[in-house]
PDB file of C-alpha atoms in Angstrom:
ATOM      1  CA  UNK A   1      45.746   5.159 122.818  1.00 54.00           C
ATOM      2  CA  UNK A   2      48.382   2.628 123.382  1.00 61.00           C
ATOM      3  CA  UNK A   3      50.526   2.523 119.350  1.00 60.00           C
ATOM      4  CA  UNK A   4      51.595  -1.064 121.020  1.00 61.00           C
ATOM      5  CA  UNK A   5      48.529  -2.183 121.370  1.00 66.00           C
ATOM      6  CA  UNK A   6      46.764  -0.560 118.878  1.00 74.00           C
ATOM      7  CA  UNK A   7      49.005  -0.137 115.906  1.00 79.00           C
ATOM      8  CA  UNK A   8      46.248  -0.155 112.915  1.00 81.00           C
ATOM      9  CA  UNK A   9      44.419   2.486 114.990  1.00 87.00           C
ATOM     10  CA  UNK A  10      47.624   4.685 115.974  1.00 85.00           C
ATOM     11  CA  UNK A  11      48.532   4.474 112.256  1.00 87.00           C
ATOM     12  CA  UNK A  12      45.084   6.354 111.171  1.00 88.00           C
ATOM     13  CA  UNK A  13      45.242   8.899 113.954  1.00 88.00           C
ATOM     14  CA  UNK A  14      41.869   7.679 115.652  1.00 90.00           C
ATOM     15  CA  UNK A  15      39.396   4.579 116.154  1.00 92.00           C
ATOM     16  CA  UNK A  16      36.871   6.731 113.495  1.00 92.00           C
ATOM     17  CA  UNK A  17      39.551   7.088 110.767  1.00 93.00           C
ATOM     18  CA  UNK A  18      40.553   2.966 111.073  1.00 93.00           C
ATOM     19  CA  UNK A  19      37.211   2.329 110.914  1.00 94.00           C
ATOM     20  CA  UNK A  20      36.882   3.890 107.865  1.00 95.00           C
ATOM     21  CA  UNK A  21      39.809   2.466 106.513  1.00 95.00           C
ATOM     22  CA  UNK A  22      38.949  -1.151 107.458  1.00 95.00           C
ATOM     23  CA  UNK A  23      35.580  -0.236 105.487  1.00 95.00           C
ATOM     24  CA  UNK A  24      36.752   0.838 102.671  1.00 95.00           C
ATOM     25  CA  UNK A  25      39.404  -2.520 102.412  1.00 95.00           C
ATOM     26  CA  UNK A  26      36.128  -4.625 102.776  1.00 96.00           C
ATOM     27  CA  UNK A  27      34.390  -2.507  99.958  1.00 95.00           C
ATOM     28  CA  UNK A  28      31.147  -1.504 102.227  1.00 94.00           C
ATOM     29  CA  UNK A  29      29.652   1.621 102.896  1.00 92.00           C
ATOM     30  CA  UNK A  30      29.459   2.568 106.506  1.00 93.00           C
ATOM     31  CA  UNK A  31      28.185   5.658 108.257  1.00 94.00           C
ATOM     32  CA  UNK A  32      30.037   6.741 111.213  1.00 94.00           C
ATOM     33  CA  UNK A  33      28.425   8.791 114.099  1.00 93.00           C
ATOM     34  CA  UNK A  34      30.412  10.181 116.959  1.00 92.00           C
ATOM     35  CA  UNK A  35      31.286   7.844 119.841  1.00 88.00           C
ATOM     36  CA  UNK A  36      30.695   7.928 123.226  1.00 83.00           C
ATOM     37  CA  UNK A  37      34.399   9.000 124.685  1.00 78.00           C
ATOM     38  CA  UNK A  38      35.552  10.775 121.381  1.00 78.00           C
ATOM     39  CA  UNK A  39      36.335   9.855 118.364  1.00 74.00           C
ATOM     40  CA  UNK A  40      40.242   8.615 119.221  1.00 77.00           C
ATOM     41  CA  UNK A  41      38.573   5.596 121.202  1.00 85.00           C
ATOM     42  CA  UNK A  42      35.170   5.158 120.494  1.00 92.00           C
ATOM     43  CA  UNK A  43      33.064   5.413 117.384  1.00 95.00           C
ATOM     44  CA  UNK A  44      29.079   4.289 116.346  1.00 96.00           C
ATOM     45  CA  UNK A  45      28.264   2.466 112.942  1.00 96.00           C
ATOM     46  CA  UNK A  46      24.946   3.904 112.268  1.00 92.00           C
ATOM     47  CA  UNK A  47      22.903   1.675 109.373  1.00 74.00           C
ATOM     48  CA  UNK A  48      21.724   3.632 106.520  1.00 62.00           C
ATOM     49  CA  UNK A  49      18.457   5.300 106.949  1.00 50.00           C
ATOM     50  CA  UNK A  50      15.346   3.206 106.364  1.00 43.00           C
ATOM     51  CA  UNK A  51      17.494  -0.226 105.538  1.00 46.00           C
ATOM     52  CA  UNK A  52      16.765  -1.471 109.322  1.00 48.00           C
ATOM     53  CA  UNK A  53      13.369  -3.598 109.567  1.00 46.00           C
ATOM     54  CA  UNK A  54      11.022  -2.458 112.845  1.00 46.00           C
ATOM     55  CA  UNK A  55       9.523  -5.141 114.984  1.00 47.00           C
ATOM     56  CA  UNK A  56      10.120  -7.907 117.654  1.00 48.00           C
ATOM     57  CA  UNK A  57      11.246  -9.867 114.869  1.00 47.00           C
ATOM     58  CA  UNK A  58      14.324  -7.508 115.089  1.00 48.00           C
ATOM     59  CA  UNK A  59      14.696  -6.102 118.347  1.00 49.00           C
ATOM     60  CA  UNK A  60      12.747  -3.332 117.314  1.00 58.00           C
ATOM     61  CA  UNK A  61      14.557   0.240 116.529  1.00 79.00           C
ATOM     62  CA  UNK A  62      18.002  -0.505 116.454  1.00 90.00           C
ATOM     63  CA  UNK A  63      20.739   2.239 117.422  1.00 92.00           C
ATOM     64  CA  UNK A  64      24.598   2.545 116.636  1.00 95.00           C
ATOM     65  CA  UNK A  65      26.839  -0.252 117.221  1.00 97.00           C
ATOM     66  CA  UNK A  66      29.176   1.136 119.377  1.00 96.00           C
ATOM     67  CA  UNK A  67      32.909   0.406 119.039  1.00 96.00           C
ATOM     68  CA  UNK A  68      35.128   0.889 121.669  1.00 94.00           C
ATOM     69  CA  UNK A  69      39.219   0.180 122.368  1.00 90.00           C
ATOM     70  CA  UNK A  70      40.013  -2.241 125.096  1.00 83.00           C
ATOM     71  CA  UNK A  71      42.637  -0.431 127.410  1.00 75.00           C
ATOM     72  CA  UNK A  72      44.486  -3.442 128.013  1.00 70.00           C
ATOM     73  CA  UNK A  73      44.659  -5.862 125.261  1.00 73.00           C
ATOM     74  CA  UNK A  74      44.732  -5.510 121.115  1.00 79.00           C
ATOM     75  CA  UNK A  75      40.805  -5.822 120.864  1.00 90.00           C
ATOM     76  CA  UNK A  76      37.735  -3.416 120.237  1.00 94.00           C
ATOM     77  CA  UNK A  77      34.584  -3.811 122.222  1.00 95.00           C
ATOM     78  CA  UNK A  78      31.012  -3.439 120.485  1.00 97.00           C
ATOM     79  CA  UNK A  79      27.655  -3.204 121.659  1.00 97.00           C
ATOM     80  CA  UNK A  80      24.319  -2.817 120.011  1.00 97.00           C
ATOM     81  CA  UNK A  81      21.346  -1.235 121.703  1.00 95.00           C
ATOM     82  CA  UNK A  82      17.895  -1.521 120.664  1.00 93.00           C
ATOM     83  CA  UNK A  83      14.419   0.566 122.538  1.00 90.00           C
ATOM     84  CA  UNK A  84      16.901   1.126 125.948  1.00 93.00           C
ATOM     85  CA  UNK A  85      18.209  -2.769 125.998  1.00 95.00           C
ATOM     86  CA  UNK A  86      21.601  -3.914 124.973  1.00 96.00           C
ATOM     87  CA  UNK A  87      21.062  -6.233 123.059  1.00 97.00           C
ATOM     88  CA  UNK A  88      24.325  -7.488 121.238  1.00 97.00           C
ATOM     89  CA  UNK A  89      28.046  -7.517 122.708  1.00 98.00           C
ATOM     90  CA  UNK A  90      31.392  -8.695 122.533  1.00 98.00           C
ATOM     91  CA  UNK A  91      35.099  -8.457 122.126  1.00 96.00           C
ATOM     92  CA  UNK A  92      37.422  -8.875 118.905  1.00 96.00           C
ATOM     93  CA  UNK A  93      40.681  -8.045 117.867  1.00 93.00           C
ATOM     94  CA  UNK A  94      40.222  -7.962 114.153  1.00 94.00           C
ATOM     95  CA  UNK A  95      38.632  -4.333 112.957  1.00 94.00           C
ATOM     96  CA  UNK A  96      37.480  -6.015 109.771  1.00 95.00           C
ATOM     97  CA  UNK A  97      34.878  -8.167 112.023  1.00 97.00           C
ATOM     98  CA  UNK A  98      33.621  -5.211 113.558  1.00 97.00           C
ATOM     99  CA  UNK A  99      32.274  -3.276 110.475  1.00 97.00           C
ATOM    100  CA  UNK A 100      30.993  -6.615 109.558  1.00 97.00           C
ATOM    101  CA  UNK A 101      29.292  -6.800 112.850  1.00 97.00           C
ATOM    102  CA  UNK A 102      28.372  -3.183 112.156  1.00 97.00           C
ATOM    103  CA  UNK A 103      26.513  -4.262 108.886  1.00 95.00           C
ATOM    104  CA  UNK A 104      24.641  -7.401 109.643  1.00 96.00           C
ATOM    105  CA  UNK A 105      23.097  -5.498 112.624  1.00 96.00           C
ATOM    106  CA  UNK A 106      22.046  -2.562 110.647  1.00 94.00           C
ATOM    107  CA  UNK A 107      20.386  -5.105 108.028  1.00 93.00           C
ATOM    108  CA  UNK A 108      18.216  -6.376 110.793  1.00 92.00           C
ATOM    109  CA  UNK A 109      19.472  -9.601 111.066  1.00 95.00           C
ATOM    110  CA  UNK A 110      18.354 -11.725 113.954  1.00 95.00           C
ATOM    111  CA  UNK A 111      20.325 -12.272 117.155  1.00 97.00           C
ATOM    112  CA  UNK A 112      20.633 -16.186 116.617  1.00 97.00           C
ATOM    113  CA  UNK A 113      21.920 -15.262 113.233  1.00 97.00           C
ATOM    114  CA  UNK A 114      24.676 -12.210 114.451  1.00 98.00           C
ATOM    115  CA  UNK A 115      26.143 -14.841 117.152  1.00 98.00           C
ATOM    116  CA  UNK A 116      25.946 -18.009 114.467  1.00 98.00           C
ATOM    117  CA  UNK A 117      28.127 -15.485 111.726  1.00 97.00           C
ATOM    118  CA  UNK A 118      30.122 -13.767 114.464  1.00 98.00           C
ATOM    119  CA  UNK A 119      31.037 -16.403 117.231  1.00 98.00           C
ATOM    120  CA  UNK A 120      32.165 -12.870 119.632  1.00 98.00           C
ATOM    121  CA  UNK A 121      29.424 -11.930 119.553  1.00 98.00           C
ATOM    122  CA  UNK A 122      26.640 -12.765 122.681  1.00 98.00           C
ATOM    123  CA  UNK A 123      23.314 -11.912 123.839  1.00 97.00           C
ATOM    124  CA  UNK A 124      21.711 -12.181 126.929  1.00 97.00           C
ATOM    125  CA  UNK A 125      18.611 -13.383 127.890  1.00 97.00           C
ATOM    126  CA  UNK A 126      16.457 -10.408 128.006  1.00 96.00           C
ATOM    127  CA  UNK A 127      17.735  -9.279 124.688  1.00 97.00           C
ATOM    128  CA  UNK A 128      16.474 -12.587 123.016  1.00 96.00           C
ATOM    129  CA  UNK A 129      12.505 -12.006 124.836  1.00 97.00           C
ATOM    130  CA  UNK A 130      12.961  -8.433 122.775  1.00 94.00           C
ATOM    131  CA  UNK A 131      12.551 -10.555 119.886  1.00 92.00           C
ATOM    132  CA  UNK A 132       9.329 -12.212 120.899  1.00 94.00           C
ATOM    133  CA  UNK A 133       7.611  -8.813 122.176  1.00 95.00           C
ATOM    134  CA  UNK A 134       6.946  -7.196 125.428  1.00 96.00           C
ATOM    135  CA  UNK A 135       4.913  -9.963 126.418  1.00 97.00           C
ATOM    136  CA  UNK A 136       7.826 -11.919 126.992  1.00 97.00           C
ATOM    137  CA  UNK A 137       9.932  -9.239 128.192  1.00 97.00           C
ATOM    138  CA  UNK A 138       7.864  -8.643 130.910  1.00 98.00           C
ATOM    139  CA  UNK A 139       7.326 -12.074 131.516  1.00 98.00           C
ATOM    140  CA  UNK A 140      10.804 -12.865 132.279  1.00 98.00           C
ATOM    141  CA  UNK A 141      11.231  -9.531 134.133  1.00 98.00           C
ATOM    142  CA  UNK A 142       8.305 -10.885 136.442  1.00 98.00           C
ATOM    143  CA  UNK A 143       9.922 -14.287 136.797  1.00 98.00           C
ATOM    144  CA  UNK A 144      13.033 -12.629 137.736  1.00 97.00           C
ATOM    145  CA  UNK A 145      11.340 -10.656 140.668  1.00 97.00           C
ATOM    146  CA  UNK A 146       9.657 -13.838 141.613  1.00 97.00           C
ATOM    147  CA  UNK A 147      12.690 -16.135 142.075  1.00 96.00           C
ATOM    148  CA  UNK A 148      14.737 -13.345 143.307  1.00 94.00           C
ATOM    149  CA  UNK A 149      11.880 -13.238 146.243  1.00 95.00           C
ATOM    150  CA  UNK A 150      11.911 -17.389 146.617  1.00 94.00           C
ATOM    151  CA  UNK A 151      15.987 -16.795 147.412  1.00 93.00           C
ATOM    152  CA  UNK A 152      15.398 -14.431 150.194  1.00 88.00           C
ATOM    153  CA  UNK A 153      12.720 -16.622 152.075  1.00 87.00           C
ATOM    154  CA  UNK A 154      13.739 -15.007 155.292  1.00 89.00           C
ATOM    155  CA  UNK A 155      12.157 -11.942 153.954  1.00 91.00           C
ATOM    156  CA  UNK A 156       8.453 -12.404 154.142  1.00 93.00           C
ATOM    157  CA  UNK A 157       7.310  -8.415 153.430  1.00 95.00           C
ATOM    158  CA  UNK A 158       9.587  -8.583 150.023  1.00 96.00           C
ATOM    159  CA  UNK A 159       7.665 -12.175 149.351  1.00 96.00           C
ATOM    160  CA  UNK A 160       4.309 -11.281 150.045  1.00 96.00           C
ATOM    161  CA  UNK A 161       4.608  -7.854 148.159  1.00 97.00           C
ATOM    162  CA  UNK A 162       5.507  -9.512 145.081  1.00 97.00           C
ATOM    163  CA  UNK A 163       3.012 -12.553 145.134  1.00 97.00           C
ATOM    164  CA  UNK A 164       0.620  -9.909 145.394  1.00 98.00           C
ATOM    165  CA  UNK A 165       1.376  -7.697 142.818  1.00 98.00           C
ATOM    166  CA  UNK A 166       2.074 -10.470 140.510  1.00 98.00           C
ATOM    167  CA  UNK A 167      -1.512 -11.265 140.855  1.00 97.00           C
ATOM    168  CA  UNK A 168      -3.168  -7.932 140.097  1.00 98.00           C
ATOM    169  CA  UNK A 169      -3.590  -7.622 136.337  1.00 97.00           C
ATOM    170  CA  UNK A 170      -2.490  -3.614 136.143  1.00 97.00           C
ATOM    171  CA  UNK A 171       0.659  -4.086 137.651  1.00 98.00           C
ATOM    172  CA  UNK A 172       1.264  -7.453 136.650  1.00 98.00           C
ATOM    173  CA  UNK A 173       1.272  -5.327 132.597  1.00 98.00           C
ATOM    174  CA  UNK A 174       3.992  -3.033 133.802  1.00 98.00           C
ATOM    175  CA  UNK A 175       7.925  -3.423 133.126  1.00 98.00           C
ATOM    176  CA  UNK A 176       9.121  -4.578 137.168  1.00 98.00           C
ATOM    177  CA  UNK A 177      12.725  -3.856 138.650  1.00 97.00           C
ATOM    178  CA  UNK A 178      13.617  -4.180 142.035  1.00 96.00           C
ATOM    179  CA  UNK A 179      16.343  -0.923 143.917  1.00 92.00           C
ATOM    180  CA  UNK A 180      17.197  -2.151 147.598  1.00 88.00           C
ATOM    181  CA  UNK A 181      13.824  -4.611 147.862  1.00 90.00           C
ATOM    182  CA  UNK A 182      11.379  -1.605 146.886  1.00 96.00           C
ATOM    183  CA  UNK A 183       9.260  -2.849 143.819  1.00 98.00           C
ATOM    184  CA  UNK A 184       9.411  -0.198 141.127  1.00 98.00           C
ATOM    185  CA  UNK A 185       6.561  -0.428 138.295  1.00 98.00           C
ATOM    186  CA  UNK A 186       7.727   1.319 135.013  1.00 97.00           C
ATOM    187  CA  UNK A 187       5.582   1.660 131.510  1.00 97.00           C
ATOM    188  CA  UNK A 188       8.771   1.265 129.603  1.00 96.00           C
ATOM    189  CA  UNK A 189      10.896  -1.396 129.550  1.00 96.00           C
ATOM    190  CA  UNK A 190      13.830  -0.036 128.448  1.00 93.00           C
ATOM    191  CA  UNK A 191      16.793   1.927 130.557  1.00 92.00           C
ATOM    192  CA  UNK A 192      16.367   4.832 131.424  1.00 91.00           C
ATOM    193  CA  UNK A 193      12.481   4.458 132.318  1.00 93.00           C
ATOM    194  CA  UNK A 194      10.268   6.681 134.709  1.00 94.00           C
ATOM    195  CA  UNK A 195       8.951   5.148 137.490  1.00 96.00           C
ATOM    196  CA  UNK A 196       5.046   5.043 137.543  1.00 97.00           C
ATOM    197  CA  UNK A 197       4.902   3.506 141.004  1.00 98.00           C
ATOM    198  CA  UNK A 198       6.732   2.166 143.314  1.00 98.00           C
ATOM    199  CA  UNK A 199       6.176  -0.080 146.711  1.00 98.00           C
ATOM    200  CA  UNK A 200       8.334  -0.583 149.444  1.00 97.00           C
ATOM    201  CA  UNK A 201       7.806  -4.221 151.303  1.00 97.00           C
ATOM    202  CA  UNK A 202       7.664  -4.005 155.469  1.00 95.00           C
ATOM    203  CA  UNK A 203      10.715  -4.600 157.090  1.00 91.00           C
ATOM    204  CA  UNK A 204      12.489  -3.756 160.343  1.00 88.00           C
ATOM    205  CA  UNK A 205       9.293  -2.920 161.510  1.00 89.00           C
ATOM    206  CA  UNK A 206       7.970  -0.505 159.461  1.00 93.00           C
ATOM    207  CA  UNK A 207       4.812  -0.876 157.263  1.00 97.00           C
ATOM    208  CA  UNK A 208       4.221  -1.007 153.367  1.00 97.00           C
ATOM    209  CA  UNK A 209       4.721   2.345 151.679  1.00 98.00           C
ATOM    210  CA  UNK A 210       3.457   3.179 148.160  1.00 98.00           C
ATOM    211  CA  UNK A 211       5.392   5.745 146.772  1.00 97.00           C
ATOM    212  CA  UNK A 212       5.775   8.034 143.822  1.00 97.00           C
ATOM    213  CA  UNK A 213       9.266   6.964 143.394  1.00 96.00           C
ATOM    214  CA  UNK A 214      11.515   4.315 144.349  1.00 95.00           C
ATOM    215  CA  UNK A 215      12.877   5.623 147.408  1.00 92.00           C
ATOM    216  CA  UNK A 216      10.894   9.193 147.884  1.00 95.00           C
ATOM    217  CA  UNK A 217       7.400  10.814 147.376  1.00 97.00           C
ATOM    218  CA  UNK A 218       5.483   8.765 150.075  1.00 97.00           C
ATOM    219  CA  UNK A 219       1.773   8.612 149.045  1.00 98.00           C
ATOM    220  CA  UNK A 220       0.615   6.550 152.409  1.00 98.00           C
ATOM    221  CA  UNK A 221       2.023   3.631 154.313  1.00 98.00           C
ATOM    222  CA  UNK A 222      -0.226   0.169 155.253  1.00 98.00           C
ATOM    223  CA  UNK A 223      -0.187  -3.058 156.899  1.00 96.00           C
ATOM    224  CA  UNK A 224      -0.331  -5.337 154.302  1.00 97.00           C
ATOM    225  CA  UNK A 225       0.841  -6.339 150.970  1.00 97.00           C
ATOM    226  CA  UNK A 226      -2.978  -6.424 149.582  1.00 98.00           C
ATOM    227  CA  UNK A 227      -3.205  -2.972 150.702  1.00 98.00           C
ATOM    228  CA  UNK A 228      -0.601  -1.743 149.061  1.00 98.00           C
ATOM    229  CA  UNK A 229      -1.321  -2.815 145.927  1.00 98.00           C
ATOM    230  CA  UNK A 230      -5.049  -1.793 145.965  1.00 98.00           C
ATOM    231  CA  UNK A 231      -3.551   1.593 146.734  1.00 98.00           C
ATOM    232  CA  UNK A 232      -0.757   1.308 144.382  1.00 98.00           C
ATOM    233  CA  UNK A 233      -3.509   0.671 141.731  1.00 98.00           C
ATOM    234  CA  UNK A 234      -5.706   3.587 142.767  1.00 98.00           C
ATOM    235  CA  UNK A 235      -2.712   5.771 142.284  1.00 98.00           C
ATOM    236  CA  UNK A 236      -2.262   4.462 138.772  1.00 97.00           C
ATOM    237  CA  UNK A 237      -2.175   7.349 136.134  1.00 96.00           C
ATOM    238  CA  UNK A 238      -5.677   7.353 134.085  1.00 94.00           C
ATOM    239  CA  UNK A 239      -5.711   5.249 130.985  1.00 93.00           C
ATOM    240  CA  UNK A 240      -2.161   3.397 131.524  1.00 96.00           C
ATOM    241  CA  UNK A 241      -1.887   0.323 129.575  1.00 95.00           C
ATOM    242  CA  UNK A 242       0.893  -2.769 129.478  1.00 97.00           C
ATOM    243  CA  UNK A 243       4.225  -1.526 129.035  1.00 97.00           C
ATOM    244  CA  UNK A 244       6.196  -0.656 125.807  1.00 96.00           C
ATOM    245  CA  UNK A 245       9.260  -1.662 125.022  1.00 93.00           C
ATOM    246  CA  UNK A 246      10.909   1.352 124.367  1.00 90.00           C
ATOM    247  CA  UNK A 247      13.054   3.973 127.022  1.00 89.00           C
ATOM    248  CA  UNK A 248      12.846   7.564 128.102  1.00 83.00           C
ATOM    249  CA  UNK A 249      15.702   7.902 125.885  1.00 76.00           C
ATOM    250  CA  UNK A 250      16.885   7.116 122.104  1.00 51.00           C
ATOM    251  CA  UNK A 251      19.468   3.951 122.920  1.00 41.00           C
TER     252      UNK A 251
END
């Protein structure tokens, strides 16, 4: 902790203790949970149990807002993560903004609303399809994949693989992400997420391959991208349905 940089901080001994203090000069109650590089330079602003509504409307179960101190300049860093998707950030120097950051996004408030009150604060474009349900987040994760595949036209397996799985219903319900041009299918779509299958496009010569995992667990390779998808369907666990949006771990 730079005292320069970070006098208000220095003065209380740790980023936990101003935050407290900054809390208690603003009359609010906050509840502090332990950061993610110790308390001296990180800290979360946990909203009260049961005061945080569920739902699309707002981004679903919302975590901590973590606070952080910038190394090189007098600000704090914050970041709000909802079902494995960041879904608020941004940068201030005053402390009092961030435990009113903190307490608008534990009320539930919407993301239009956080960046309208707090001008630092931003969202991106997958955290604003949260709001509308995992429809739309899959939606625009699909229309990523696609336009990613119309920039690389040189690359006909990567295309064709994912003009044909876009137009198979079971895999066009799962949460899509792309690691080095291999097409990996999740039921999540938060981060972290298991794979459920994954499809490597021909290249370099070498065929299709539907595989367990994005780059390992080979289940067969084929000639074509309509084979691989029948076979990535076939190899479908029993009973999935569309994605969630949620992750393999709390956010």
């Amino acid at each position: 902790m730079n005292p320069d940089l970070n006098p208000d901080v220095a003065a209380a001994g740790s980023l936990a203790a101003a935050l407290e203090s900054a809390a208690a000069e603003l009359a609010v109650d906050i509840t502090l949970v332990p950061g993610r590089w110790g308390d001296a330079a990180s800290a979360g602003i946990a909203a009260p149990a049961g005061t945080v509504p569920s739902g699309p409307a707002s981004g679903g179960r919302r975590g901590p807002l973590h606070v952080s101190l910038s190394t090189g300049e007098q600000c704090f860093g914050v970041s709000g993560w909802s079902l494995g998707t960041e879904m608020i950030t941004g940068w201030t120097a005053d402390l009092r903004d961030v435990v009113r950051a903190a307490v608008a996004w534990g009320s539930g408030l919407s993301l239009a609303e956080l960046r309208e009150r707090f001008p630092f604060l931003t969202s991106s474009e997958l955290a604003e399809a949260h709001e509308h349900g995992v429809a739309a987040v899959v939606g625009l994760q699909w229309s990523w994949i696609r336009e990613r595949a119309l920039q690389e036209p040189e690359f006909t397996g990567f295309g064709l693989l994912v003009a044909a799985a876009d137009a198979e219903p079971r895999l066009r319900q799962l949460s899509p992400v792309v690691s080095h041009r291999t097409l990996v299918l999740r039921d999540r779509t938060g981060f972290p997420s298991d794979p459920v299958i994954a499809i490597a496009p021909a290249q370099d010569g070498c065929p299709y391959r539907v595989q367990r995992f994005p780059h390992s667990g080979v289940i067969a390779e084929v000639g074509t991208a309509e084979e691989a998808v029948a076979l990535a369907v076939a190899h479908l666990p029993a009973g999935l349905g569309p994605a969630v949006l949620d992750s393999t771990e709390d956010g």
